Coordinates of C-alpha atoms and ligand atoms in Angstrom, one line a residue:
X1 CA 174.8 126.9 216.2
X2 CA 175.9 125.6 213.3
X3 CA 176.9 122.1 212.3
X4 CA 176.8 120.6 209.4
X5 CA 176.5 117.1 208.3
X6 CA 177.1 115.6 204.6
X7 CA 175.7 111.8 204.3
X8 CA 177.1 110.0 201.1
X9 CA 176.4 113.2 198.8
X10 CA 176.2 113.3 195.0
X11 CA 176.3 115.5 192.2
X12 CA 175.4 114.3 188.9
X13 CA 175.3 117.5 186.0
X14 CA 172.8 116.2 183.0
X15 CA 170.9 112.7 182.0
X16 CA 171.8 109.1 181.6
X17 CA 175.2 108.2 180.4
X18 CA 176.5 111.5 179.0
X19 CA 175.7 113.1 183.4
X20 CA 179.2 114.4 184.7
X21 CA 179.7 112.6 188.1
X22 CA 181.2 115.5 189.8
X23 CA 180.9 114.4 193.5
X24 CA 180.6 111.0 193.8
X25 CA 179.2 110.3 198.0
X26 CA 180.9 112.4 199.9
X27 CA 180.0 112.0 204.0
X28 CA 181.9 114.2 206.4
X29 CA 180.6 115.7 210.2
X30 CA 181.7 119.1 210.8
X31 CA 180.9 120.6 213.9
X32 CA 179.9 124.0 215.0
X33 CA 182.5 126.5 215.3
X34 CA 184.8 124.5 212.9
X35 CA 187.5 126.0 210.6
X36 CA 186.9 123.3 207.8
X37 CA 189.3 123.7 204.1
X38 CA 188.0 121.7 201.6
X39 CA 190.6 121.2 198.9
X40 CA 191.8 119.1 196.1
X41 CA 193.2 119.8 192.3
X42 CA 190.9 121.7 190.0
X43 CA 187.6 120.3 188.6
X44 CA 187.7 117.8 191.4
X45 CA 184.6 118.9 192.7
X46 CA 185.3 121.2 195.7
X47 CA 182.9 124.6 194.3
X48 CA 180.1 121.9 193.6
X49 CA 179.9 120.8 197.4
X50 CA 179.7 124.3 198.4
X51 CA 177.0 125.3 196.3
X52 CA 175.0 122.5 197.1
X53 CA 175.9 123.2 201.1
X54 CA 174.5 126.9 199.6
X55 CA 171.4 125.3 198.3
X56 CA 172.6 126.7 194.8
X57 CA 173.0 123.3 193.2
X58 CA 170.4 120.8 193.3
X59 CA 171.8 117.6 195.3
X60 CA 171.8 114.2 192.8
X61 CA 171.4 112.2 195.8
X62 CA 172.0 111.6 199.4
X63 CA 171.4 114.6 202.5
X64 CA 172.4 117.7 203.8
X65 CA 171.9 118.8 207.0
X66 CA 172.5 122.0 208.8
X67 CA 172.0 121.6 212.6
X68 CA 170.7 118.2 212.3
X69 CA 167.7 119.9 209.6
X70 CA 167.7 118.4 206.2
X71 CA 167.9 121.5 203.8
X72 CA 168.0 119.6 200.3
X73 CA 164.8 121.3 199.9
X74 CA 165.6 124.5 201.8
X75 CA 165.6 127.8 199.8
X76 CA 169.4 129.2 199.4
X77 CA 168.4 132.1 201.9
X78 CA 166.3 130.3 204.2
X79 CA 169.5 128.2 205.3
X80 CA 171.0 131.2 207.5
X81 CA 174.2 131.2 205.8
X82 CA 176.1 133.6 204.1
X83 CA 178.6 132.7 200.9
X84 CA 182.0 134.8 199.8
X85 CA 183.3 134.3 196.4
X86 CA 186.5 134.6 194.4
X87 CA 185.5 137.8 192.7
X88 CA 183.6 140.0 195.1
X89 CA 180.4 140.6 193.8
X90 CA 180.1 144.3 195.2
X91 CA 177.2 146.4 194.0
X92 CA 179.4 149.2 192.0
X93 CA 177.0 152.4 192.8
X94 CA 176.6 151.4 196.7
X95 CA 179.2 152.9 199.0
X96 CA 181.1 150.0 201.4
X97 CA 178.5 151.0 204.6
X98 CA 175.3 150.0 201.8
X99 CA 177.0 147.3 200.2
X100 CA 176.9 145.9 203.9
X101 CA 173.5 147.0 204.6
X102 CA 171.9 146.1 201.7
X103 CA 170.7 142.3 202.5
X104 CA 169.7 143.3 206.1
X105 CA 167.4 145.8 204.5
X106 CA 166.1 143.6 202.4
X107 CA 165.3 141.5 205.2
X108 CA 163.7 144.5 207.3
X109 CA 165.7 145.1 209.8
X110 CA 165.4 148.1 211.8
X111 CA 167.4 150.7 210.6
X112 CA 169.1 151.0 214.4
X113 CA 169.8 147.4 214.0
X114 CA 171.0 147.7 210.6
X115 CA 174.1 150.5 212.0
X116 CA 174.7 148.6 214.6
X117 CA 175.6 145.1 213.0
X118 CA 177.6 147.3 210.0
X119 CA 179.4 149.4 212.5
X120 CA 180.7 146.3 214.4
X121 CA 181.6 144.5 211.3
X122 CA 183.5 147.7 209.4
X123 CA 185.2 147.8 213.1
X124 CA 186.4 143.7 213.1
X125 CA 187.8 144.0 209.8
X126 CA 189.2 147.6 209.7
X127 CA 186.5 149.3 207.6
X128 CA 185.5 152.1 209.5
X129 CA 187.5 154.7 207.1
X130 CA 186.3 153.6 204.4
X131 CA 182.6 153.5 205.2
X132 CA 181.6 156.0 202.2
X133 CA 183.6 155.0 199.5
X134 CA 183.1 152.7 196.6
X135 CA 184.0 150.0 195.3
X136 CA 186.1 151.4 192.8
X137 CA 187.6 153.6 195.1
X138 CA 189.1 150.1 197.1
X139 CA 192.1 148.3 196.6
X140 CA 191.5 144.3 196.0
X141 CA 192.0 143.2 199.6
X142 CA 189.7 146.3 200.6
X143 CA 187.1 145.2 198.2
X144 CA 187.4 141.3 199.4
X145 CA 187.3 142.8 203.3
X146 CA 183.8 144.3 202.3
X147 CA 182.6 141.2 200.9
X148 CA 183.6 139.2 204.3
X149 CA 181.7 142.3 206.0
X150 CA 179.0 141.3 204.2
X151 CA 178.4 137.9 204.8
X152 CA 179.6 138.9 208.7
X153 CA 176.3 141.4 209.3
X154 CA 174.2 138.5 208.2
X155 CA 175.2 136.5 211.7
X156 CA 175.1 133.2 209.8
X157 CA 175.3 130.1 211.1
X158 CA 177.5 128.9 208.5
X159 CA 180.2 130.6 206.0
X160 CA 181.1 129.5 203.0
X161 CA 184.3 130.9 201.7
X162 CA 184.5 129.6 197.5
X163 CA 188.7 130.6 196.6
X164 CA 188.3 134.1 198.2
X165 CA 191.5 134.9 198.1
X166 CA 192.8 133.8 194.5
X167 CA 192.2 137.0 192.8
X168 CA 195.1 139.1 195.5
X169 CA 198.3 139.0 195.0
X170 CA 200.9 136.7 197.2
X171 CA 201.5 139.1 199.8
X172 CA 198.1 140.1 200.6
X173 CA 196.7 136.8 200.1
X174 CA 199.4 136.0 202.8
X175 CA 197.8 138.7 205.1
X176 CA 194.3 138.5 204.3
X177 CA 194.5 134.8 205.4
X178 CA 195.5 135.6 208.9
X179 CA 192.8 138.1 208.8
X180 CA 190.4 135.5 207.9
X181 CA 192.0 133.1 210.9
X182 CA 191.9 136.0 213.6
X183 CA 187.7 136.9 212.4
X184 CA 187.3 132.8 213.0
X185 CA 188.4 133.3 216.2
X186 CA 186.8 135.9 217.7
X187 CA 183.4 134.9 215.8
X188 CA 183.7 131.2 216.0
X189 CA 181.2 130.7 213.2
X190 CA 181.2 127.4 211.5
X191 CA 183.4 127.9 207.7
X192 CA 183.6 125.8 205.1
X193 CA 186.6 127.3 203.0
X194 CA 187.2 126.2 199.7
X195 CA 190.9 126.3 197.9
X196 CA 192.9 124.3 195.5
X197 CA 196.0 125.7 197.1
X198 CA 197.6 123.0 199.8
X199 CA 199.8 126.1 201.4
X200 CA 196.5 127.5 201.9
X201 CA 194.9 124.6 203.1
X202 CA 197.4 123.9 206.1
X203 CA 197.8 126.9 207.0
X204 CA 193.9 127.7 207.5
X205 CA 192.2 124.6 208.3
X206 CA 191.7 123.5 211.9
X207 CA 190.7 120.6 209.8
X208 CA 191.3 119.6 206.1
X209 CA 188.8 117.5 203.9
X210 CA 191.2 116.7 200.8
X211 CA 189.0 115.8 197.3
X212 CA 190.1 114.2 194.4
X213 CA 188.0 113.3 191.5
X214 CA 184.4 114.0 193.0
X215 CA 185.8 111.7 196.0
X216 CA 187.2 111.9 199.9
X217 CA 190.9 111.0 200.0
X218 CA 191.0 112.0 203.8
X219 CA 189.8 114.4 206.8
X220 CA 192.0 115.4 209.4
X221 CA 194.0 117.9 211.0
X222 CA 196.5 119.5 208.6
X223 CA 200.0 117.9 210.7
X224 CA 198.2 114.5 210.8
X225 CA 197.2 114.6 207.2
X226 CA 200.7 115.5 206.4
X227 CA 202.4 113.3 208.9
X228 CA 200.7 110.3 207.6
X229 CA 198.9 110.7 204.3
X230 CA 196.0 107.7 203.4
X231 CA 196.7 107.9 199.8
X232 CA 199.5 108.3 197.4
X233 CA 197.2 111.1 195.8
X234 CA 197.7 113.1 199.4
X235 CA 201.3 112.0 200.0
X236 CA 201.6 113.5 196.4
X237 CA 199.5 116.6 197.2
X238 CA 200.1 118.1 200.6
X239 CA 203.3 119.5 200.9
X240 CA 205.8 121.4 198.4
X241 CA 208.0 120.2 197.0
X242 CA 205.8 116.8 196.9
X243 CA 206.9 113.9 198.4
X244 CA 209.1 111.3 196.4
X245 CA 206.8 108.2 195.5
X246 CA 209.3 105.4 194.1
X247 CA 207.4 102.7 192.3
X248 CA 209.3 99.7 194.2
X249 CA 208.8 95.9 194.1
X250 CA 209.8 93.8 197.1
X251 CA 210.5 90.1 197.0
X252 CA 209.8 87.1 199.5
X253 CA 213.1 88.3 201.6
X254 CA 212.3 91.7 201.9
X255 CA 214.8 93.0 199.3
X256 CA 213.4 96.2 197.3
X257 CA 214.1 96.8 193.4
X258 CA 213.5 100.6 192.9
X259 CA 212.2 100.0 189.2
X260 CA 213.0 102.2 186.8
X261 CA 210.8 103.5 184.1
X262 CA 210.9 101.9 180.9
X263 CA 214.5 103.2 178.8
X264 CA 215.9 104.5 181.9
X265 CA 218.8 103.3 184.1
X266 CA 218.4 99.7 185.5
X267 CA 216.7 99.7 189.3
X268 CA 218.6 100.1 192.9
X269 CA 218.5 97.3 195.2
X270 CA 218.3 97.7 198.8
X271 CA 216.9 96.5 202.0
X272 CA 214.2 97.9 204.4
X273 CA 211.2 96.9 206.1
X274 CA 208.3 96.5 203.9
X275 CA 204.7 96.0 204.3
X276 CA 205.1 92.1 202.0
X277 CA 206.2 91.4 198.8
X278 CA 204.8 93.4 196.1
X279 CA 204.4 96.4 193.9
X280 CA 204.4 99.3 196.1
X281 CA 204.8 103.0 196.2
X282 CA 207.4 104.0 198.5
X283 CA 207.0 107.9 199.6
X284 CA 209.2 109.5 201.6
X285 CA 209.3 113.7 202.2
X286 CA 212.2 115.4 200.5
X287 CA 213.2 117.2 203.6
X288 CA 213.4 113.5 205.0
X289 CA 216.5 112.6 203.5
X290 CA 220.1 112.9 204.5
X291 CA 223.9 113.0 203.2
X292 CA 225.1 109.7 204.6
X293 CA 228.3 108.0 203.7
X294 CA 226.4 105.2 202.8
X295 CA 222.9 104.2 202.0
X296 CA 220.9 104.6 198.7
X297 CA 222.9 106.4 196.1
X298 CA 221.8 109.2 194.5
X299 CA 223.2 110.6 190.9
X300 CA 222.7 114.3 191.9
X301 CA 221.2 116.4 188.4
X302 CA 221.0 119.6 189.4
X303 CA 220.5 122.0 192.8
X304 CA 218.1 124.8 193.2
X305 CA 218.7 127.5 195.6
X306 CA 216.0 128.7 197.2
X307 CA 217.8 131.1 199.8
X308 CA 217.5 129.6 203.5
X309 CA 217.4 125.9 201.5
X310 CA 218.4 124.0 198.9
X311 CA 216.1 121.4 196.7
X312 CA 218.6 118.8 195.3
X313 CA 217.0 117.2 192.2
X314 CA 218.6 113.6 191.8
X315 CA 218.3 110.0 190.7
X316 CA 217.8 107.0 192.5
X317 CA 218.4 104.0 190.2
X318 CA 216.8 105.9 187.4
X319 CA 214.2 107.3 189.3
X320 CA 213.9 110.6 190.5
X321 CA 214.1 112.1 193.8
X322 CA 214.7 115.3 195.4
X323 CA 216.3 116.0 198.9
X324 CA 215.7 119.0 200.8
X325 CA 218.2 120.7 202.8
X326 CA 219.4 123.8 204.8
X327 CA 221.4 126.0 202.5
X328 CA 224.4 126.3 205.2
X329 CA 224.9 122.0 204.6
X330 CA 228.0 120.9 202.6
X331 CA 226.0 119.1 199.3
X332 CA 228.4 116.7 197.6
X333 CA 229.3 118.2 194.4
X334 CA 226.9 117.9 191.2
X335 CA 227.1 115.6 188.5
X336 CA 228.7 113.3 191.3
X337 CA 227.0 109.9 193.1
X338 CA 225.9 110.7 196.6
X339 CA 223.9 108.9 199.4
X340 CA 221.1 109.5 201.0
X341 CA 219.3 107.9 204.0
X342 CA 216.1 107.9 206.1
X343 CA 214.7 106.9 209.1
X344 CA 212.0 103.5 208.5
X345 CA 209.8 105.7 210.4
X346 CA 210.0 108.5 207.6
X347 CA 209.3 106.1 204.8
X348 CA 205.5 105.4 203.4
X349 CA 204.0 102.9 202.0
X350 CA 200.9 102.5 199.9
X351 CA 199.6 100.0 197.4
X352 CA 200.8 100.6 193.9
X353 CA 197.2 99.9 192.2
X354 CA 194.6 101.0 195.0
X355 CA 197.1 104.0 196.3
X356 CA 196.2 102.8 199.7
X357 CA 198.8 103.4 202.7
X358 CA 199.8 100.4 204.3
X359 CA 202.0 99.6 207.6
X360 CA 205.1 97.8 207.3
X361 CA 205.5 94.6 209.2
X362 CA 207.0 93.9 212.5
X363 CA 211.1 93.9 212.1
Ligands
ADP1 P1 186.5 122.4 191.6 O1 185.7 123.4 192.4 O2 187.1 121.3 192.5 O3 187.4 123.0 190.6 P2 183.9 121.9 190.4 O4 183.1 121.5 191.5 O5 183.8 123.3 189.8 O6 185.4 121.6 190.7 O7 183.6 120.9 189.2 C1 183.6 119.5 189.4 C2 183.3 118.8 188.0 O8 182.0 119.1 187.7 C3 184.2 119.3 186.9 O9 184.5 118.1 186.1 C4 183.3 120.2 186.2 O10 183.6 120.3 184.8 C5 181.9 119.7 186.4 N1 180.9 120.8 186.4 C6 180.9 121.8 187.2 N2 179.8 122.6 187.0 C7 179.2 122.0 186.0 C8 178.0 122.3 185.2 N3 177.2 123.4 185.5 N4 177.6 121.5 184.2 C9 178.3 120.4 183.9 N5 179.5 120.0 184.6 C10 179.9 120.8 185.6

């Protein structure tokens, strides 16, 4: 078993006025056997959770429980769970079989017990060569694979990956993740994985809990979080390139004003169905946007190829926009006006002080 429950958590670091509010009540249920990412920008507070899920920071305020137990006073290792970090933390004179071993000898396991659990463990993550070497004698994925084996002989209830993967390079970050996914599914242990990388993020998570500035923006499975963001923040954050978020102002009639910013080209008027008059932030996903021979026009700046598609970088009344499309599509010419439509279902709103999505009204 393994669940664990965070009830309006906080993290103040020092006294009185000059304390750094680094998570500021975070609540979130995670059940046993979940795949949980936790991530946000950096300094937003992600490492901070973790290590007080560890029970290696001190929590301001508010519980944490691990199968229902509060463990805000539990020692780090009596809470059964077992911690990777970015940079691996291998013992440098221990061979990959005692770097493994070590903690369950600590503990007192029989020796019998001991080969067993390593054996397994070297076999699940592809170990078993390298049994005798060390560390220095790894590559950096190697080296990252023993740490995992580590925290895997321990048969925690919980693991609690903090960036793991952020010191290996693209392609073997690439792989190591799928290794990570495939070990989650034939162990099933609950994992909290910490990263500030959103490709990361959706391709991990069975669920994503997205932080910004100590806070919760949202919790949710990565297609819904994308497919309907609760914020501007996570409209603005999940997903690359970012979504477009055009600071708009509709009128009593429905009629939006792209404004500009200040010194730039005056604003683009058109019409579509908005949540009420207003400032608002209208968002809508590059790759959600067409050619059209009519519709909102677009000045287009400049075209990047990116081999199978094509990130058109434009203007919409001043305001810039990119489109997203397959490199095979005929792109109207650059330095030329263009149009671009989208589905209403495609666009998203959200309040332009609080960053709040809202629904547009009925037609
Ligand atoms: P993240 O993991 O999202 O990058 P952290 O949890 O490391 O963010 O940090 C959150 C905030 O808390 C940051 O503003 C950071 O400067 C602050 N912080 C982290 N650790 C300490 C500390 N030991 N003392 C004071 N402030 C800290």
């Amino acid at each position: 078993m393994g669940s664990v429950s965070l009830i309006d958590v906080h993290k103040r670091y020092g006294q009185g006025t000059a304390a750094a509010h680094a998570v500021r009540g975070v609540s979130a249920d995670i059940a046993n056997g979940e795949f949980i990412v936790i991530v946000g920008p950096s300094g937003c507070g992600k490492s901070t959770l973790l290590r007080m899920v560890a029970g290696l920071e001190e929590i301001s305020e508010g519980e944490i429980r691990i199968d229902g137990q509060r463990v805000n006073d539990v020692e780090p290792s009596q809470r059964d769970i077992a911690m990777v970090f970015q940079n691996y933390a291998l013992y440098p004179h221990m061979n990959v079989f005692d770097n493994m071993a070590y903690g369950l000898r600590i503990r007192g396991l029989a020796r019998t017990d001991i080969e067993a659990r390593v054996a397994q463990a070297a076999r699940i993550l592809g170990l078993e060569a390298l049994l005798k070497r060390l560390p220095r004698q790894l590559s950096g994925g190697q080296r990252q694979r023993v740490a995992m084996g580590r925290a895997i002989v321990r048969e925690p209830r919980v693991f609690l990956f903090d960036e793991p993967l952020s010191n290996l390079d693209a392609k073997l970050r690439v792989q190591t993740r799928l290794e990570i996914r495939r070990l989650h599914a034939q162990l099933g242990t609950t994992s909290l994985f910490v990263t500030h990388d959103q490709v990361e993020a959706m391709t991990l998570a069975q669920r994503m809990i997205v932080m910004n500035a100590g806070r919760i923006e949202q919790i949710g499975v990565p297609d819904e979080v994308y497919a309907r963001p609760q914020t501007a923040f996570v409209a603005g954050f999940i997903g690359s390139p970012p979504m477009n978020l055009l600071p708009v102002q509709v009128d009593a009639l429905g009629n939006v004003l792209a404004r500009p910013g200040e010194g730039e080209a005056p604003g683009y008027q058109f019409t579509v169905r908005a949540p009420g008059p207003g400032q608002w932030l209208l968002g809508v996903r590059p790759e959600r946007l067409h050619w059209a021979g009519q519709g909102w026009p677009v000045q287009i700046e400049f075209i990047e190829l990116l081999g199978a598609e094509r990130l058109v970088h434009a203007r919409l009344g001043g305001l810039p926009i990119v489109v997203r499309c397959d490199a095979s599509m005929a792109i109207p010419e650059s330095s030329r006006m263009a149009f671009v439509t989208a589905r209403a279902e495609d666009l998203h709103w959200f309040d332009a002080d609080s960053g709040a999505r809202a629904e547009p009204g009925p037609d």
